[in-house]
Coordinates of C-alpha atoms in Angstrom, one line a residue:
X1 CA 12.4 54.0 47.7
X2 CA 13.2 50.9 45.6
X3 CA 16.1 51.1 43.3
X4 CA 15.8 48.9 40.1
X5 CA 19.1 47.7 38.8
X6 CA 18.1 45.4 35.9
X7 CA 17.1 42.4 38.1
X8 CA 13.5 41.5 38.2
X9 CA 12.4 41.1 41.8
X10 CA 9.7 38.7 42.9
X11 CA 7.4 41.7 43.4
X12 CA 7.6 42.6 39.8
X13 CA 7.8 39.1 38.3
X14 CA 4.3 38.3 39.4
X15 CA 3.1 41.4 37.6
X16 CA 4.9 40.5 34.4
X17 CA 3.5 36.9 34.5
X18 CA 0.0 38.2 34.9
X19 CA 0.2 40.1 31.6
X20 CA 1.8 37.2 29.8
X21 CA -1.0 34.8 30.8
X22 CA -3.7 36.7 28.7
X23 CA -4.1 34.6 25.6
X24 CA -5.4 36.6 22.7
X25 CA -7.5 35.0 19.9
X26 CA -6.2 35.8 16.4
X27 CA -9.0 36.4 13.9
X28 CA -7.2 34.4 11.2
X29 CA -7.2 31.3 13.4
X30 CA -11.0 31.4 14.3
X31 CA -12.8 28.4 12.9
X32 CA -16.2 28.8 14.6
X33 CA -18.0 31.3 16.8
X34 CA -20.9 29.9 18.8
X35 CA -23.7 31.4 20.8
X36 CA -26.7 29.9 22.6
X37 CA -29.3 30.2 25.3
X38 CA -31.3 27.7 27.3
X39 CA -34.0 27.5 29.9
X40 CA -34.3 24.3 31.9
X41 CA -37.8 24.6 33.2
X42 CA -39.5 25.5 29.9
X43 CA -41.9 23.8 27.5
X44 CA -41.3 24.0 23.7
X45 CA -38.2 25.2 21.9
X46 CA -36.1 26.3 24.9
X47 CA -32.6 25.6 23.7
X48 CA -31.2 27.8 20.9
X49 CA -27.8 27.7 19.4
X50 CA -26.1 29.7 16.6
X51 CA -22.9 28.8 14.9
X52 CA -20.8 31.0 12.5
X53 CA -18.3 29.1 10.4
X54 CA -16.7 30.9 7.5
X55 CA -19.6 32.8 6.0
X56 CA -22.3 30.3 7.0
X57 CA -24.6 30.8 9.9
X58 CA -26.5 27.8 11.3
X59 CA -29.3 28.2 13.9
X60 CA -30.7 25.2 15.8
X61 CA -33.6 25.2 18.2
X62 CA -34.4 22.1 20.4
X63 CA -37.2 21.2 22.7
X64 CA -36.6 20.2 26.3
X65 CA -38.9 17.2 26.2
X66 CA -39.4 14.2 24.0
X67 CA -43.1 15.0 23.5
X68 CA -42.2 18.4 21.9
X69 CA -41.7 18.8 18.2
X70 CA -38.4 17.8 16.4
X71 CA -35.3 19.9 16.3
X72 CA -35.4 22.7 13.8
X73 CA -32.3 23.9 11.8
X74 CA -32.1 26.9 9.6
X75 CA -29.1 28.4 7.9
X76 CA -28.0 31.5 5.9
X77 CA -24.9 33.1 4.7
X78 CA -23.0 36.2 5.9
X79 CA -21.2 38.6 3.7
X80 CA -17.4 38.4 4.2
X81 CA -17.3 41.9 5.8
X82 CA -20.0 40.9 8.3
X83 CA -18.2 37.7 9.2
X84 CA -15.1 39.8 9.8
X85 CA -17.0 42.0 12.2
X86 CA -17.9 39.0 14.3
X87 CA -14.3 37.7 14.3
X88 CA -13.0 41.1 15.3
X89 CA -15.5 41.4 18.1
X90 CA -14.5 37.9 19.3
X91 CA -10.8 38.8 19.2
X92 CA -11.5 41.9 21.3
X93 CA -13.6 39.9 23.8
X94 CA -10.6 38.3 25.7
X95 CA -12.8 35.1 26.0
X96 CA -9.7 33.0 26.7
X97 CA -9.0 34.8 29.9
X98 CA -12.6 34.4 31.3
X99 CA -13.7 31.6 33.6
X100 CA -15.8 28.8 32.0
X101 CA -18.9 29.7 34.2
X102 CA -19.9 33.1 35.5
X103 CA -22.6 33.5 38.0
X104 CA -25.3 30.8 38.4
X105 CA -26.5 30.1 34.8
X106 CA -30.1 28.8 34.7
X107 CA -30.5 28.8 38.5
X108 CA -34.2 29.2 39.5
X109 CA -34.9 29.0 35.7
X110 CA -33.3 32.4 35.0
X111 CA -31.9 30.9 31.9
X112 CA -28.3 30.6 30.6
X113 CA -26.4 32.0 27.7
X114 CA -23.0 31.0 26.3
X115 CA -20.5 32.2 23.8
X116 CA -17.7 30.0 22.4
X117 CA -14.9 30.2 19.8
X118 CA -13.0 27.4 18.3
X119 CA -9.5 27.9 17.0
X120 CA -7.8 24.8 15.6
X121 CA -8.0 22.2 18.4
X122 CA -8.9 24.7 21.1
X123 CA -12.4 25.7 22.2
X124 CA -13.1 28.6 24.7
X125 CA -16.6 28.6 26.0
X126 CA -18.1 30.9 28.7
X127 CA -21.5 30.2 30.2
X128 CA -23.3 32.9 32.1
X129 CA -26.7 33.9 33.5
X130 CA -29.2 34.9 30.8
X131 CA -29.0 38.6 30.1
X132 CA -26.0 39.1 32.4
X133 CA -23.1 38.8 30.0
X134 CA -19.7 39.9 31.4
X135 CA -18.4 43.3 30.2
X136 CA -15.7 41.6 28.1
X137 CA -18.4 39.9 26.0
X138 CA -21.0 42.7 25.8
X139 CA -20.3 43.7 22.2
X140 CA -20.1 40.2 20.7
X141 CA -23.2 39.0 22.7
X142 CA -25.2 42.0 21.5
X143 CA -24.3 41.3 17.9
X144 CA -24.9 37.5 18.3
X145 CA -28.3 38.1 19.9
X146 CA -29.4 40.3 17.0
X147 CA -28.3 37.7 14.5
X148 CA -30.1 35.0 16.5
X149 CA -33.3 37.0 16.4
X150 CA -33.2 37.0 12.6
X151 CA -34.1 33.3 12.9
X152 CA -37.3 33.8 14.9
X153 CA -39.3 32.3 12.1
X154 CA -37.2 29.2 11.8
X155 CA -39.6 26.3 11.2

């Protein structure tokens, strides 16, 4: 039996440090939320990205080759309450604690997806295999995918 007398032993200090290393994103400090997908072995518009800044959403699709059509950009606005939903989901995602790459994104042309958040001078970005988002990002990725699909007719 271990008696604790007010002194933190090495055994407990590692536990305390592991909790303090989790950096949480504050919704008030979020400047931009990003999301995208890409497929390396693809013809046509194979790279899509979405950016939410303030109440503005910008969608960009790019082709993989120079012989394909030009880059297409479309934008729309979000209601303030909808923008807050994205910020809240990003805050809950714990993205700052995740590794920069998860799995083997776009290996064997399985595709890649990514989520990012910019707060002041810091950017946190996580890239993962298409359709295999980490559990910490499931809610925000689901919402970002749905928003991205509203731009399917971006020409």
